[in-house]
Amino acid sequence: MTHYDLAIIGSGSGNTIITPEWDDKRIAIIEGGTFGGTCLNVGCIPTKMFVYPAELARAADEAGRLGVDLQHTGTRWTDLRDRIFTRIDSISDAGRVYRADELQHVDLYEEDLRFTGDHSLRTNAGTEITADQVVVAAGSRAVIPDIPGLDLPQVHTSDTVMRLEEQPRRMLIIGGGYIAAEFAHIFSALGTDVTLAVRSGHMLRSLDDTISERFTEKALAQWKVLTRHQVDRVDANADGSVTANVTGPDGTALSVEADVVLVATGRTPNSDRVGAAAVGFDETEDGRIAVDPFQRVLRDGKPVPGVWALGDISSPFQLKHVANHEARVVSHNLLHPEALHTSDHRYVPAAVFTRPQIATVGLTEEQALERAERTGSRVAVAVQQYGSTAYGWAMEDTTGIVKVLAEEDSGIILGAHIMGHEASNLIQPIIQAMHFGLDAFTMARGQYWIHPALTEVVENALLSLKAPST
Ligand SMILES: Cc1cc2nc3c(=O)[nH]c(=O)nc-3n(C[C@H](O)[C@H](O)[C@H](O)COP(=O)(O)OP(=O)(O)OC[C@H]3O[C@@H](n4cnc5c(N)ncnc54)[C@H](O)[C@@H]3O)c2cc1C
Ligand SMILES: NC(=O)c1ccc[n+]([C@@H]2O[C@H](COP(=O)([O-])OP(=O)(O)OC[C@H]3O[C@@H](n4cnc5c(N)ncnc54)[C@H](O)[C@@H]3O)[C@@H](O)[C@H]2O)c1
């Protein structure tokens, strides 16, 4: 049995904890999958490397009505795929080699380890290690619903769909959340015929209703979206394709033929994969390892000394920037036990890199109204069209909106929801204002806004904040 000062389970965000301050200590980093974790290998990075070419392919649709005739004449799938993964795989390999071979004080274990005690871990093969401090950064994995046929080779998750041998002609996507929206955009833009089977009436239901409703309209206009439809089973056909039996709201049955099925029905934390329950760590209702604001793992509501968790395994957000933030907090706390930091989850933003792009931060309108009831305040809401600003005219934009919510009297910004071109960039000044306590009125009038940049739509939204009743 080898003893370490620090053991880290998971080489995604957990890998960033190995800083020069640990150079004179012994560290074990444990990775049972691909070095670098989800974001690098199968998540944020490759998806966005597909989204950008998808945007270029879609430009052909936009340009015609502005008087520029472009044509998307084809996608070289294998070139696109190989360019992306040549880059990603080499980053993953280099990270692996650095940890495994180049750092003398770090040992890399390339198999799954599970807790046998608070500070002891074992592999299935029997390797055992112990550590004074353990960081659990073991992430989450795709959920596969219990639907007959989802074990067929034509059925993929986000882990495998980006590495397909050839671009599918037809794809059925099960789910209506982040991953469904992003892959519908990618594959459809590149030329695949995309159908989505969405359980509820709207896509991206976790977002503000205005965005979810307007996005669903846009989705219906560009993909085949079967809202309120449930996939009952998937069967293989003799020609290598599959047929999905789908049931609609009134019980009507439908068959959807596809070459590939993408299951995008959420991700579950890997708490079971590290054996968290066996050693009695607290878990949340949705199976995450429970932590306190200092990222300390809890048992019976109290911190387990020297055991920390971060990222998807403990976070309700399942976002890389949150995992990174929590890793910075854990990193500090490991080295400064006398002055612990807490994680800041007040205003967690997110973007969905679909078409149109979406970005969100803070409360939805529904949540803001609930808050107003509790606090006795009033909510001001403004929805500004991109098309009402000069840059929006230049784009002839008919889709983009910025919705902002603020407390009516104080102007405290409660939330912002943007759908349209570069939403993920446009929202950043609002995230900054929320974090640094800048109210909507000061934010709007207390600075220059470049004319005629698209940011003027944010300025105008802030200026037109009005209470719903006025
Ligand atoms: C398709 C897709 C697109 C995404 N796009 C975005 C995006 O654009 N922006 C964004 O913010 N977020 C995005 N996310 C979410 C983001 O990828 C995750 O929130 C983030 O990667 C979580 O990081 P983590 O460090 O918690 O876990 P991971 O990076 O998943 O690392 C955990 C690692 O632990 C390993 N492991 C698990 N159990 C064990 C064990 N018992 N022993 C040894 N090793 C173990 C796993 O193999 C894994 O490599 C996306 C996710 C997906 C799937
Ligand atoms: N741009 C980003 O930041 C980004 C991109 C992709 C993924 N992610 C992260 O990854 C997480 C997982 O993404 P996701 O899209 O899988 O999850 P999600 O929670 O966003 O969406 C899951 C969807 O599947 C549906 N669903 C669940 N069970 C189902 C079933 N049995 N049958 C049919 N539909 C079912 C849900 O109604 C929902 O529409 C996200 O929550 C997000 O945090 C982030």
Coordinates of C-alpha atoms and ligand atoms in Angstrom, one line a residue:
M1 CA 0.0 0.0 0.0
T2 CA 1.4 3.4 -1.0
H3 CA 0.7 6.5 1.1
Y4 CA 0.4 10.0 -0.4
D5 CA 0.0 13.5 0.9
L6 CA -2.8 14.1 -1.7
A7 CA -4.9 11.8 -3.9
I8 CA -7.1 13.2 -6.6
I9 CA -9.8 11.1 -8.3
G10 CA -10.4 12.4 -11.8
S11 CA -8.1 14.2 -14.2
G12 CA -10.5 16.8 -15.5
S13 CA -10.7 19.8 -13.3
G14 CA -9.0 17.8 -10.5
N15 CA -5.8 17.9 -12.6
T16 CA -5.5 21.7 -12.0
I17 CA -5.0 21.1 -8.3
I18 CA -1.4 19.9 -8.8
T19 CA 0.4 23.3 -8.6
P20 CA 4.1 24.0 -7.8
E21 CA 3.2 24.4 -4.1
W22 CA 2.9 20.6 -4.0
D23 CA 6.4 20.0 -5.5
D24 CA 7.8 18.6 -2.3
K25 CA 4.8 16.4 -1.6
R26 CA 3.6 13.0 -3.0
I27 CA 0.5 13.0 -5.1
A28 CA -1.6 10.3 -6.7
I29 CA -3.8 11.3 -9.6
I30 CA -6.4 8.6 -10.6
E31 CA -8.0 8.4 -14.0
G32 CA -10.1 5.4 -15.0
G33 CA -11.0 7.0 -18.4
T34 CA -9.3 9.3 -20.8
F35 CA -6.8 11.7 -19.3
G36 CA -8.2 15.2 -19.2
G37 CA -11.8 14.3 -18.4
T38 CA -15.1 15.2 -20.0
C39 CA -14.6 18.9 -21.1
L40 CA -11.4 18.2 -23.1
N41 CA -12.1 14.8 -24.6
V42 CA -15.9 14.6 -25.1
G43 CA -17.5 17.8 -23.8
C44 CA -17.1 21.5 -24.1
I45 CA -14.0 21.6 -26.3
P46 CA -14.8 19.2 -29.2
T47 CA -18.4 20.3 -29.3
K48 CA -17.5 23.9 -29.8
M49 CA -14.9 22.9 -32.3
F50 CA -17.8 21.4 -34.2
V51 CA -20.1 24.3 -33.5
Y52 CA -17.8 26.8 -35.2
P53 CA -17.7 25.0 -38.6
A54 CA -21.5 24.5 -38.2
E55 CA -21.9 28.3 -37.9
L56 CA -19.9 28.7 -41.1
A57 CA -22.0 26.2 -42.9
R58 CA -25.2 28.0 -41.8
A59 CA -23.9 31.3 -43.0
A60 CA -25.0 30.3 -46.4
D61 CA -28.6 30.4 -45.2
E62 CA -28.2 33.9 -43.7
A63 CA -26.2 35.5 -46.4
G64 CA -28.7 35.2 -49.3
R65 CA -31.3 37.6 -47.8
L66 CA -28.5 40.2 -47.4
G67 CA -27.6 40.0 -51.0
V68 CA -24.5 37.7 -50.8
D69 CA -24.9 34.4 -52.3
L70 CA -23.0 31.6 -50.6
Q71 CA -23.4 27.9 -50.9
H72 CA -22.6 25.1 -48.5
T73 CA -21.7 22.5 -51.0
G74 CA -20.6 19.8 -48.6
T75 CA -18.9 18.7 -45.3
R76 CA -15.7 16.7 -45.3
W77 CA -16.7 14.8 -42.1
T78 CA -13.5 12.8 -41.7
D79 CA -11.3 15.9 -42.3
L80 CA -13.3 17.9 -39.8
R81 CA -13.4 15.1 -37.2
D82 CA -9.7 14.2 -37.6
R83 CA -8.6 17.9 -37.4
I84 CA -10.5 18.3 -34.1
F85 CA -9.5 15.1 -32.5
T86 CA -5.8 15.2 -33.6
R87 CA -5.6 18.4 -31.7
I88 CA -7.6 17.1 -28.6
D89 CA -6.0 13.7 -28.4
S90 CA -2.5 15.2 -28.5
I91 CA -3.4 17.6 -25.6
S92 CA -4.8 14.7 -23.6
D93 CA -1.7 12.5 -24.4
A94 CA 0.7 15.3 -23.4
G95 CA -1.1 15.8 -20.1
R96 CA -1.0 12.1 -19.4
V97 CA 2.7 11.8 -20.2
Y98 CA 3.5 14.9 -18.1
R99 CA 1.7 13.4 -15.0
A100 CA 2.8 9.8 -15.6
D101 CA 6.4 10.2 -16.6
E102 CA 7.7 13.7 -16.1
L103 CA 6.7 14.8 -12.6
Q104 CA 8.7 12.7 -10.1
H105 CA 6.4 13.4 -7.2
V106 CA 3.2 12.5 -9.0
D107 CA 1.9 8.9 -9.7
L108 CA -0.8 8.4 -12.2
Y109 CA -3.2 5.4 -11.6
E110 CA -5.0 4.5 -14.8
E111 CA -7.9 2.6 -13.4
D112 CA -11.0 3.2 -11.3
L113 CA -10.4 3.5 -7.6
R114 CA -13.2 3.3 -4.9
F115 CA -13.2 4.4 -1.3
T116 CA -12.6 1.7 1.3
G117 CA -12.3 4.3 4.1
D118 CA -12.2 8.1 4.3
H119 CA -8.6 8.1 3.3
S120 CA -8.1 4.8 1.6
L121 CA -8.9 3.7 -2.0
R122 CA -8.7 0.4 -3.8
T123 CA -8.9 -0.7 -7.5
N124 CA -10.9 -3.8 -8.5
A125 CA -7.5 -5.5 -9.1
G126 CA -6.6 -4.9 -5.5
T127 CA -4.1 -2.0 -5.7
E128 CA -4.5 0.1 -2.5
I129 CA -3.5 3.6 -1.7
T130 CA -4.0 5.9 1.3
A131 CA -3.7 9.7 1.4
D132 CA -3.9 12.5 4.0
Q133 CA -6.1 14.5 1.7
V134 CA -8.5 13.2 -0.9
V135 CA -10.1 15.3 -3.7
V136 CA -13.1 13.7 -5.5
A137 CA -13.3 15.2 -8.9
A138 CA -14.8 12.2 -10.6
G139 CA -17.4 14.0 -12.7
S140 CA -20.7 12.6 -14.2
R141 CA -21.7 10.3 -17.1
A142 CA -24.5 10.1 -19.6
V143 CA -27.8 8.6 -18.5
I144 CA -29.2 6.0 -20.8
P145 CA -33.0 5.6 -20.2
D146 CA -34.5 2.1 -19.9
I147 CA -35.9 2.0 -23.5
P148 CA -35.6 -1.3 -25.5
G149 CA -33.0 -1.0 -28.3
L150 CA -30.7 1.6 -26.7
D151 CA -28.0 -1.0 -26.5
L152 CA -27.8 -1.2 -30.4
P153 CA -24.5 -0.1 -32.0
Q154 CA -26.3 2.7 -33.9
V155 CA -27.1 4.3 -30.6
H156 CA -24.6 6.8 -29.2
T157 CA -24.1 9.4 -26.5
S158 CA -22.1 12.6 -26.7
D159 CA -19.1 10.4 -25.7
T160 CA -19.0 8.7 -29.1
V161 CA -21.1 10.6 -31.6
M162 CA -18.4 13.1 -32.5
R163 CA -16.1 10.2 -33.6
L164 CA -18.5 8.4 -36.0
E165 CA -16.8 6.8 -39.0
E166 CA -19.0 8.7 -41.3
Q167 CA -21.5 11.6 -41.1
P168 CA -25.0 10.1 -40.6
R169 CA -27.6 10.9 -43.2
R170 CA -30.4 10.8 -40.6
M171 CA -30.1 11.3 -36.9
L172 CA -32.7 10.9 -34.1
I173 CA -31.9 12.8 -30.9
I174 CA -33.7 11.8 -27.7
G175 CA -33.9 14.7 -25.3
G176 CA -34.5 18.4 -25.5
G177 CA -31.8 19.9 -23.2
Y178 CA -28.3 21.3 -23.7
I179 CA -26.7 18.4 -25.5
A180 CA -29.7 17.8 -27.8
A181 CA -29.8 21.5 -28.8
E182 CA -26.1 21.7 -29.5
F183 CA -25.9 18.5 -31.5
A184 CA -29.1 19.2 -33.5
H185 CA -27.4 22.4 -34.6
I186 CA -24.0 20.8 -35.4
F187 CA -25.3 17.8 -37.3
S188 CA -28.1 19.6 -39.1
A189 CA -25.8 22.5 -40.2
L190 CA -23.3 20.0 -41.5
G191 CA -26.0 18.3 -43.6
T192 CA -27.6 15.5 -41.5
D193 CA -31.4 15.3 -41.4
V194 CA -32.1 15.7 -37.7
T195 CA -35.3 14.7 -35.8
L196 CA -35.7 15.3 -32.1
A197 CA -38.0 13.4 -29.8
V198 CA -38.7 15.7 -26.8
R199 CA -40.8 14.6 -23.9
S200 CA -42.2 17.9 -22.9
G201 CA -43.8 20.7 -24.9
H202 CA -40.6 22.9 -25.1
M203 CA -36.9 22.5 -25.5
L204 CA -34.4 23.8 -23.0
R205 CA -37.1 23.9 -20.3
S206 CA -34.7 24.7 -17.5
L207 CA -34.3 28.2 -19.0
D208 CA -36.5 31.3 -18.7
D209 CA -39.9 30.6 -20.3
T210 CA -39.5 33.4 -22.9
I211 CA -36.2 31.8 -24.2
S212 CA -37.5 28.3 -24.0
E213 CA -40.7 29.1 -25.9
R214 CA -38.9 31.3 -28.6
F215 CA -36.1 28.8 -29.0
T216 CA -38.6 26.0 -29.5
E217 CA -40.3 28.0 -32.3
K218 CA -36.9 28.4 -33.9
A219 CA -36.1 24.7 -33.4
L220 CA -39.4 23.7 -35.0
A221 CA -38.6 25.9 -38.0
Q222 CA -35.1 24.3 -38.6
W223 CA -35.3 20.7 -37.4
K224 CA -38.1 18.1 -37.1
V225 CA -39.0 18.4 -33.5
L226 CA -41.5 16.0 -32.0
T227 CA -42.6 17.7 -28.8
R228 CA -44.5 15.7 -26.3
H229 CA -43.2 12.5 -27.9
Q230 CA -41.7 9.5 -26.1
V231 CA -39.5 6.9 -27.8
D232 CA -40.8 3.5 -26.8
R233 CA -38.3 1.3 -28.6
V234 CA -35.6 1.2 -31.2
D235 CA -35.2 -1.7 -33.6
A236 CA -32.4 -2.5 -36.1
N237 CA -33.2 -2.7 -39.8
A238 CA -31.6 -5.1 -42.3
D239 CA -29.9 -2.2 -44.1
G240 CA -28.0 -1.0 -41.0
S241 CA -30.4 1.8 -40.0
V242 CA -32.8 1.7 -37.1
T243 CA -36.5 2.4 -36.7
A244 CA -37.7 4.1 -33.5
N245 CA -41.3 3.7 -32.4
V246 CA -42.4 7.0 -30.9
T247 CA -45.7 7.8 -29.2
G248 CA -47.3 11.3 -29.3
P249 CA -49.5 13.1 -26.8
D250 CA -52.7 11.6 -27.9
G251 CA -51.3 8.1 -28.1
T252 CA -50.6 8.3 -31.8
A253 CA -47.8 6.0 -32.9
L254 CA -45.1 7.1 -35.3
S255 CA -42.0 5.5 -36.8
V256 CA -38.8 7.4 -37.2
E257 CA -36.0 5.9 -39.3
A258 CA -32.4 7.0 -38.6
D259 CA -28.9 5.9 -39.2
V260 CA -27.8 7.1 -35.8
V261 CA -29.6 7.7 -32.5
L262 CA -28.1 10.2 -30.0
V263 CA -29.3 9.8 -26.4
A264 CA -29.1 13.2 -24.7
T265 CA -31.2 12.6 -21.6
G266 CA -29.0 14.1 -18.9
R267 CA -25.9 13.2 -16.9
T268 CA -25.7 11.5 -13.5
P269 CA -22.9 12.1 -11.0
N270 CA -20.2 9.3 -10.6
S271 CA -20.8 9.0 -6.9
D272 CA -21.4 5.3 -7.3
R273 CA -18.3 4.9 -9.4
V274 CA -16.1 6.1 -6.4
G275 CA -18.1 4.1 -3.9
A276 CA -19.3 7.2 -1.9
A277 CA -22.3 5.5 -0.3
A278 CA -20.3 2.6 0.9
V279 CA -18.2 4.8 3.2
G280 CA -21.3 6.8 4.3
F281 CA -20.7 10.1 2.5
D282 CA -23.9 12.2 2.3
E283 CA -25.6 12.3 -1.0
T284 CA -28.1 14.8 -2.4
E285 CA -31.5 13.6 -3.7
D286 CA -30.1 13.5 -7.3
G287 CA -27.1 11.4 -6.2
R288 CA -24.4 14.1 -5.9
I289 CA -21.8 13.9 -3.1
A290 CA -22.9 16.5 -0.6
V291 CA -20.4 19.2 0.2
D292 CA -20.4 22.4 2.4
P293 CA -19.6 25.8 0.9
F294 CA -15.9 25.1 1.4
Q295 CA -16.2 22.0 -0.8
R296 CA -15.7 19.6 2.1
V297 CA -17.5 16.3 1.8
L298 CA -20.1 15.7 4.4
R299 CA -21.2 12.8 6.5
D300 CA -24.3 13.2 8.6
G301 CA -24.1 16.9 7.7
K302 CA -20.6 17.3 9.1
P303 CA -17.3 17.7 7.1
V304 CA -15.2 14.6 6.8
P305 CA -11.7 15.8 7.6
G306 CA -9.4 15.8 4.6
V307 CA -12.0 14.8 2.0
W308 CA -13.1 17.3 -0.7
A309 CA -15.3 17.2 -3.8
L310 CA -15.7 19.5 -6.8
G311 CA -17.3 19.6 -10.2
D312 CA -20.0 17.5 -11.6
I313 CA -19.8 14.9 -8.9
S314 CA -21.0 17.4 -6.3
S315 CA -22.3 20.4 -8.3
P316 CA -25.9 20.9 -9.4
F317 CA -24.6 23.0 -12.3
Q318 CA -22.6 20.5 -14.4
L319 CA -20.6 23.3 -16.0
K320 CA -16.9 23.5 -16.6
H321 CA -16.5 27.0 -15.4
V322 CA -18.1 26.0 -12.1
A323 CA -15.8 22.9 -11.8
N324 CA -12.8 25.1 -12.5
H325 CA -13.9 27.7 -9.9
E326 CA -14.5 25.0 -7.3
A327 CA -11.1 23.5 -8.1
R328 CA -9.5 26.8 -7.4
V329 CA -11.4 26.9 -4.0
V330 CA -10.3 23.4 -3.1
S331 CA -6.7 24.2 -4.2
H332 CA -6.6 27.2 -1.9
N333 CA -8.3 25.3 1.0
L334 CA -5.9 22.4 0.9
L335 CA -3.0 24.8 1.3
H336 CA -4.6 27.2 3.7
P337 CA -6.6 25.2 6.3
E338 CA -6.6 28.2 8.6
A339 CA -8.3 30.6 6.1
L340 CA -10.8 28.5 4.0
H341 CA -12.5 30.0 1.0
T342 CA -16.1 29.3 0.0
S343 CA -17.3 28.7 -3.5
D344 CA -19.4 31.5 -5.1
H345 CA -22.5 30.1 -6.7
R346 CA -24.5 33.3 -6.7
Y347 CA -24.6 34.1 -10.4
V348 CA -23.6 31.1 -12.4
P349 CA -23.9 31.8 -16.1
A350 CA -24.3 29.3 -18.9
A351 CA -24.4 29.3 -22.7
V352 CA -26.0 26.9 -25.1
F353 CA -24.0 26.9 -28.3
T354 CA -27.0 26.0 -30.5
R355 CA -28.8 28.0 -33.2
P356 CA -29.7 30.6 -32.2
Q357 CA -27.1 30.8 -29.4
I358 CA -28.4 31.2 -25.9
A359 CA -26.8 32.6 -22.7
T360 CA -28.3 33.0 -19.3
V361 CA -27.4 34.2 -15.8
G362 CA -29.3 34.6 -12.6
L363 CA -33.0 34.2 -12.0
T364 CA -35.7 33.4 -14.6
E365 CA -38.7 35.6 -14.6
E366 CA -40.7 33.0 -12.7
Q367 CA -38.0 32.8 -10.0
A368 CA -37.7 36.6 -9.9
L369 CA -41.5 36.9 -9.3
E370 CA -41.3 34.3 -6.5
R371 CA -38.5 36.2 -4.9
A372 CA -40.5 39.5 -5.2
E373 CA -43.4 37.8 -3.4
R374 CA -41.0 36.8 -0.6
T375 CA -39.2 40.1 -0.3
G376 CA -42.1 42.5 -1.0
S377 CA -40.3 44.0 -3.9
R378 CA -41.3 44.5 -7.6
V379 CA -39.6 43.1 -10.7
A380 CA -38.9 45.2 -13.7
V381 CA -38.7 43.2 -17.0
A382 CA -37.4 44.4 -20.4
V383 CA -37.1 42.4 -23.6
Q384 CA -35.1 44.1 -26.3
Q385 CA -34.9 42.9 -29.9
Y386 CA -31.5 42.8 -31.5
G387 CA -33.3 44.2 -34.6
S388 CA -34.0 47.5 -32.7
T389 CA -30.3 48.5 -32.7
A390 CA -28.1 49.6 -35.5
Y391 CA -26.0 46.4 -35.6
G392 CA -29.2 44.4 -35.6
W393 CA -30.3 46.3 -38.7
A394 CA -27.0 45.5 -40.3
M395 CA -27.7 41.9 -39.6
E396 CA -31.4 42.2 -40.6
D397 CA -31.9 40.2 -37.4
T398 CA -35.4 39.0 -36.7
T399 CA -34.6 36.6 -33.9
G400 CA -32.2 37.9 -31.3
I401 CA -33.5 39.1 -27.9
V402 CA -32.1 40.3 -24.7
K403 CA -34.3 39.9 -21.6
V404 CA -33.2 41.5 -18.4
L405 CA -34.8 41.4 -15.0
A406 CA -34.1 43.8 -12.1
E407 CA -35.5 44.9 -8.8
E408 CA -37.7 47.9 -9.8
D409 CA -36.6 50.5 -7.2
S410 CA -33.0 49.6 -6.6
G411 CA -32.2 48.4 -10.2
I412 CA -30.4 45.4 -8.7
I413 CA -30.0 43.0 -11.7
L414 CA -31.7 39.7 -11.0
G415 CA -31.1 37.9 -14.2
A416 CA -30.5 38.1 -17.9
H417 CA -31.4 35.8 -20.8
I418 CA -30.1 36.3 -24.3
M419 CA -30.9 34.4 -27.5
G420 CA -29.1 35.3 -30.7
H421 CA -25.8 36.0 -32.4
E422 CA -22.9 35.9 -29.9
A423 CA -25.2 35.7 -26.9
S424 CA -22.4 34.1 -24.8
N425 CA -20.2 37.2 -25.3
L426 CA -23.0 39.8 -25.0
I427 CA -24.0 38.5 -21.6
Q428 CA -20.6 39.0 -20.0
P429 CA -21.0 42.7 -18.9
I430 CA -24.2 41.7 -17.1
I431 CA -22.5 38.8 -15.3
Q432 CA -19.8 41.3 -14.3
A433 CA -22.4 43.9 -13.1
M434 CA -24.1 41.2 -11.0
H435 CA -20.9 40.0 -9.4
F436 CA -19.7 43.5 -8.6
G437 CA -23.0 44.8 -7.4
L438 CA -23.5 47.4 -10.2
D439 CA -27.2 48.3 -10.6
A440 CA -28.9 48.4 -14.0
F441 CA -29.3 52.2 -14.2
T442 CA -25.7 52.9 -13.3
M443 CA -24.6 50.2 -15.7
A444 CA -26.6 51.6 -18.5
R445 CA -25.7 55.3 -18.1
G446 CA -22.4 55.2 -16.2
Q447 CA -20.2 54.1 -19.1
Y448 CA -19.8 54.4 -22.9
W449 CA -21.3 51.8 -25.1
I450 CA -19.6 51.5 -28.5
H451 CA -21.8 52.7 -31.3
P452 CA -22.9 50.9 -33.4
A453 CA -21.8 47.6 -31.7
L454 CA -24.3 44.8 -30.9
T455 CA -23.7 45.6 -27.2
E456 CA -26.1 48.5 -27.7
V457 CA -28.9 45.9 -27.4
V458 CA -27.8 45.3 -23.8
E459 CA -27.6 49.0 -23.1
N460 CA -31.1 49.5 -24.5
A461 CA -32.6 46.6 -22.6
L462 CA -31.2 48.1 -19.3
L463 CA -32.6 51.5 -20.3
S464 CA -36.0 50.2 -21.0
L465 CA -36.5 48.2 -17.8
K466 CA -40.1 48.6 -16.7
A467 CA -42.2 47.0 -14.1
P468 CA -44.7 44.4 -15.5
S469 CA -47.6 46.4 -14.2
T470 CA -46.7 49.7 -15.7
Ligands
LIG1 C1 -21.2 17.1 -24.8 C2 -20.9 18.0 -23.6 C3 -20.7 19.4 -23.9 C4 -20.4 20.2 -22.8 N1 -20.2 21.5 -23.1 C5 -20.0 22.4 -22.1 C6 -19.8 23.8 -22.3 O1 -19.8 24.2 -23.5 N2 -19.5 24.6 -21.3 C7 -19.5 24.1 -20.0 O2 -19.3 24.9 -19.1 N3 -19.7 22.8 -19.7 C8 -19.9 21.9 -20.7 N4 -20.1 20.6 -20.5 C9 -20.0 20.1 -19.1 C10 -18.6 20.0 -18.6 O3 -17.9 19.1 -19.6 C11 -18.5 19.4 -17.2 O4 -19.2 20.2 -16.3 C12 -17.1 19.3 -16.7 O5 -16.2 18.6 -17.7 C13 -17.0 18.5 -15.4 O6 -15.7 18.4 -15.0 P1 -15.2 17.5 -13.7 O7 -13.8 17.8 -13.5 O8 -16.2 17.6 -12.7 O9 -15.4 16.0 -14.3 P2 -14.7 15.3 -15.6 O10 -14.0 16.2 -16.5 O11 -15.8 14.4 -16.1 O12 -13.6 14.4 -14.9 C14 -13.9 13.3 -14.1 C15 -13.0 12.2 -14.5 O13 -13.0 11.2 -13.4 C16 -12.8 9.9 -13.9 N5 -13.4 9.0 -12.9 C17 -14.7 8.9 -12.5 N6 -14.8 7.9 -11.5 C18 -13.5 7.4 -11.3 C19 -13.0 6.5 -10.5 N7 -13.7 5.8 -9.6 N8 -11.6 6.2 -10.6 C20 -10.9 6.9 -11.4 N9 -11.3 7.8 -12.3 C21 -12.6 8.1 -12.2 C22 -13.6 9.9 -15.2 O14 -13.1 9.0 -16.1 C23 -13.4 11.4 -15.7 O15 -12.3 11.5 -16.7 C24 -20.4 19.7 -21.5 C25 -20.6 18.4 -21.2 C26 -20.8 17.5 -22.3 C27 -21.0 16.0 -22.0
LIG2 N1 -22.9 24.6 -23.4 C1 -22.9 24.0 -22.2 O1 -22.6 24.6 -21.1 C2 -23.2 22.5 -22.1 C3 -23.4 21.8 -23.3 C4 -23.7 20.4 -23.1 C5 -23.9 19.9 -21.9 N2 -23.7 20.6 -20.8 C6 -24.0 20.1 -19.4 O2 -24.3 18.7 -19.5 C7 -25.5 18.4 -18.8 C8 -26.2 17.3 -19.5 O3 -26.7 17.7 -20.7 P1 -28.1 17.0 -21.3 O4 -28.5 17.8 -22.5 O5 -27.9 15.6 -21.4 O6 -29.0 17.2 -20.0 P2 -30.2 18.3 -19.8 O7 -30.6 18.1 -18.4 O8 -29.9 19.6 -20.3 O9 -31.4 17.7 -20.7 C9 -31.9 16.4 -20.6 C10 -33.1 16.3 -21.5 O10 -33.5 14.9 -21.6 C11 -34.9 14.8 -21.3 N3 -35.1 13.5 -20.7 C12 -34.6 13.0 -19.5 N4 -35.0 11.7 -19.4 C13 -35.6 11.4 -20.5 C14 -36.2 10.2 -21.0 N5 -36.2 9.1 -20.3 N6 -36.8 10.2 -22.2 C15 -36.8 11.3 -23.0 N7 -36.3 12.4 -22.6 C16 -35.7 12.5 -21.4 C17 -35.2 16.0 -20.3 O11 -36.5 16.3 -20.4 C18 -34.3 17.1 -21.0 O12 -34.9 17.6 -22.1 C19 -26.3 19.7 -18.9 O13 -27.1 19.9 -17.8 C20 -25.2 20.8 -18.9 O14 -25.0 21.3 -17.6 C21 -23.4 22.0 -20.9

